Amino acid sequence: MVATATMTFAEYKNIEHPAPYILQLPSESAEFLYYGANHIYDPADPMFDDIELRFKGFHPDFALVEGGVIETLLPRDEIIRQEGERGFLCRLCSLHSVPVANLEPSFDEEVQYLLKTFTGEQLLLFYCVRQIVQYRYMEAKRLTKNT
């Protein structure tokens, strides 16, 4: 067996990744389009126009989203402010009668699985701390963008 060097998290986090990252795989029988979006809540960001253009050009049979399906027909800018790219894609799917599903297990399924290994108190701490970290990250990005 040949050992393969793996980056540490410290090394990986210092790599600049272009975003959005897009993977489109055509074939004779089906096509796949993966759009790795930035988590953005600004309706003026050009990423949303790009998502819409690609959606309309791709004509998907179905779509998968991260974080859960949003059932809404809020106006474009309002859904982006509230739900970011996830809500925007769900809105596009609804407007164009494209089925959409969640890529992840439901919260209840996730908790039931994790309770096999962790206590309820450990899970509560994990979910609370995760929200704090995500909020601080988004706030730091917002402040950096505005300076």
mmCIF file of C-alpha atoms in Angstrom, residues 1-113:
data_model
loop_
_atom_site.group_PDB
_atom_site.id
_atom_site.type_symbol
_atom_site.label_atom_id
_atom_site.label_comp_id
_atom_site.label_asym_id
_atom_site.label_seq_id
_atom_site.Cartn_x
_atom_site.Cartn_y
_atom_site.Cartn_z
ATOM 1 C CA MET A 1 0.000 0.000 0.000
ATOM 2 C CA VAL A 2 1.328 3.422 -0.939
ATOM 3 C CA ALA A 3 0.903 6.191 1.622
ATOM 4 C CA THR A 4 -0.592 9.406 0.298
ATOM 5 C CA ALA A 5 0.184 12.706 1.941
ATOM 6 C CA THR A 6 -2.864 14.516 3.217
ATOM 7 C CA MET A 7 -3.087 18.200 4.009
ATOM 8 C CA THR A 8 -3.726 19.253 7.541
ATOM 9 C CA PHE A 9 -6.784 21.393 8.206
ATOM 10 C CA ALA A 10 -4.456 24.357 8.824
ATOM 11 C CA GLU A 11 -2.915 23.871 5.359
ATOM 12 C CA TYR A 12 -6.283 23.344 3.670
ATOM 13 C CA LYS A 13 -7.967 26.423 5.162
ATOM 14 C CA ASN A 14 -5.271 28.667 3.658
ATOM 15 C CA ILE A 15 -6.038 27.581 0.092
ATOM 16 C CA GLU A 16 -8.135 29.991 -1.935
ATOM 17 C CA HIS A 17 -10.942 28.154 -3.686
ATOM 18 C CA PRO A 18 -12.682 29.854 -6.583
ATOM 19 C CA ALA A 19 -16.380 30.213 -5.959
ATOM 20 C CA PRO A 20 -18.788 29.420 -7.177
ATOM 21 C CA TYR A 21 -17.342 26.116 -8.259
ATOM 22 C CA ILE A 22 -19.192 24.476 -11.067
ATOM 23 C CA LEU A 23 -19.054 20.927 -12.328
ATOM 24 C CA GLN A 24 -21.029 19.982 -15.416
ATOM 25 C CA LEU A 25 -20.849 16.421 -16.708
ATOM 26 C CA PRO A 26 -22.609 15.782 -20.006
ATOM 27 C CA SER A 27 -23.323 12.322 -21.359
ATOM 28 C CA GLU A 28 -25.499 10.771 -24.026
ATOM 29 C CA SER A 29 -28.227 9.709 -21.593
ATOM 30 C CA ALA A 30 -28.090 12.320 -18.816
ATOM 31 C CA GLU A 31 -26.339 15.436 -17.626
ATOM 32 C CA PHE A 32 -25.218 16.526 -14.192
ATOM 33 C CA LEU A 33 -24.694 20.105 -13.058
ATOM 34 C CA TYR A 34 -23.233 20.862 -9.633
ATOM 35 C CA TYR A 35 -23.183 24.499 -8.556
ATOM 36 C CA GLY A 36 -21.082 25.049 -5.441
ATOM 37 C CA ALA A 37 -22.455 28.418 -4.414
ATOM 38 C CA ASN A 38 -21.211 30.892 -1.873
ATOM 39 C CA HIS A 39 -23.642 31.276 1.013
ATOM 40 C CA ILE A 40 -24.794 34.783 0.159
ATOM 41 C CA TYR A 41 -27.910 36.729 1.138
ATOM 42 C CA ASP A 42 -27.371 39.792 -1.054
ATOM 43 C CA PRO A 43 -29.839 39.959 -3.979
ATOM 44 C CA ALA A 44 -27.434 42.232 -5.885
ATOM 45 C CA ASP A 45 -24.711 39.592 -5.995
ATOM 46 C CA PRO A 46 -24.187 38.494 -9.644
ATOM 47 C CA MET A 47 -24.086 34.851 -8.540
ATOM 48 C CA PHE A 48 -27.907 34.801 -8.489
ATOM 49 C CA ASP A 49 -28.141 35.926 -12.117
ATOM 50 C CA ASP A 50 -25.618 33.204 -12.988
ATOM 51 C CA ILE A 51 -27.642 30.554 -11.136
ATOM 52 C CA GLU A 52 -30.794 31.602 -12.972
ATOM 53 C CA LEU A 53 -29.101 31.621 -16.393
ATOM 54 C CA ARG A 54 -27.606 28.178 -15.809
ATOM 55 C CA PHE A 55 -30.914 26.835 -14.474
ATOM 56 C CA LYS A 56 -32.831 28.025 -17.511
ATOM 57 C CA GLY A 57 -30.146 26.787 -19.930
ATOM 58 C CA PHE A 58 -29.771 23.421 -18.232
ATOM 59 C CA HIS A 59 -33.512 22.593 -17.972
ATOM 60 C CA PRO A 60 -33.166 20.253 -14.958
ATOM 61 C CA ASP A 61 -35.471 17.282 -14.424
ATOM 62 C CA PHE A 62 -34.963 17.660 -10.668
ATOM 63 C CA ALA A 63 -32.735 19.547 -8.233
ATOM 64 C CA LEU A 64 -31.091 18.856 -4.892
ATOM 65 C CA VAL A 65 -30.445 21.548 -2.280
ATOM 66 C CA GLU A 66 -28.412 21.679 0.898
ATOM 67 C CA GLY A 67 -30.205 22.593 4.100
ATOM 68 C CA GLY A 68 -33.803 21.723 3.288
ATOM 69 C CA VAL A 69 -36.495 22.530 0.768
ATOM 70 C CA ILE A 70 -38.192 25.914 1.125
ATOM 71 C CA GLU A 71 -41.825 26.042 -0.009
ATOM 72 C CA THR A 72 -42.221 29.647 -1.098
ATOM 73 C CA LEU A 73 -43.035 32.019 -3.871
ATOM 74 C CA LEU A 74 -41.704 35.109 -2.139
ATOM 75 C CA PRO A 75 -40.342 37.738 -4.515
ATOM 76 C CA ARG A 76 -36.800 37.108 -5.778
ATOM 77 C CA ASP A 77 -34.997 39.621 -3.563
ATOM 78 C CA GLU A 78 -36.926 38.707 -0.418
ATOM 79 C CA ILE A 79 -36.266 34.965 -0.697
ATOM 80 C CA ILE A 80 -32.556 35.654 -1.278
ATOM 81 C CA ARG A 81 -32.381 37.919 1.790
ATOM 82 C CA GLN A 82 -34.100 35.282 3.924
ATOM 83 C CA GLU A 83 -32.728 32.014 2.563
ATOM 84 C CA GLY A 84 -29.823 32.757 0.221
ATOM 85 C CA GLU A 85 -29.072 30.497 -2.726
ATOM 86 C CA ARG A 86 -31.043 27.590 -1.251
ATOM 87 C CA GLY A 87 -34.279 29.570 -1.211
ATOM 88 C CA PHE A 88 -33.532 31.063 -4.613
ATOM 89 C CA LEU A 89 -33.087 27.625 -6.194
ATOM 90 C CA CYS A 90 -36.263 26.346 -4.512
ATOM 91 C CA ARG A 91 -38.105 29.374 -5.918
ATOM 92 C CA LEU A 92 -36.781 28.701 -9.425
ATOM 93 C CA CYS A 93 -37.827 25.063 -9.149
ATOM 94 C CA SER A 94 -41.311 26.036 -8.016
ATOM 95 C CA LEU A 95 -41.727 28.579 -10.823
ATOM 96 C CA HIS A 96 -40.619 26.018 -13.435
ATOM 97 C CA SER A 97 -42.348 22.930 -11.949
ATOM 98 C CA VAL A 98 -39.046 21.182 -11.238
ATOM 99 C CA PRO A 99 -39.080 18.723 -8.302
ATOM 100 C CA VAL A 100 -36.584 19.641 -5.584
ATOM 101 C CA ALA A 101 -35.355 17.547 -2.656
ATOM 102 C CA ASN A 102 -33.030 17.951 0.283
ATOM 103 C CA LEU A 103 -29.555 16.511 -0.189
ATOM 104 C CA GLU A 104 -29.144 15.929 3.553
ATOM 105 C CA PRO A 105 -30.966 13.757 6.083
ATOM 106 C CA SER A 106 -33.715 15.436 8.073
ATOM 107 C CA PHE A 107 -32.776 16.999 11.405
ATOM 108 C CA ASP A 108 -34.680 14.262 13.256
ATOM 109 C CA GLU A 109 -32.838 11.517 11.335
ATOM 110 C CA GLU A 110 -29.514 13.200 12.022
ATOM 111 C CA VAL A 111 -30.206 13.503 15.755
ATOM 112 C CA GLN A 112 -31.416 9.909 16.072
ATOM 113 C CA TYR A 113 -28.269 8.669 14.367
#
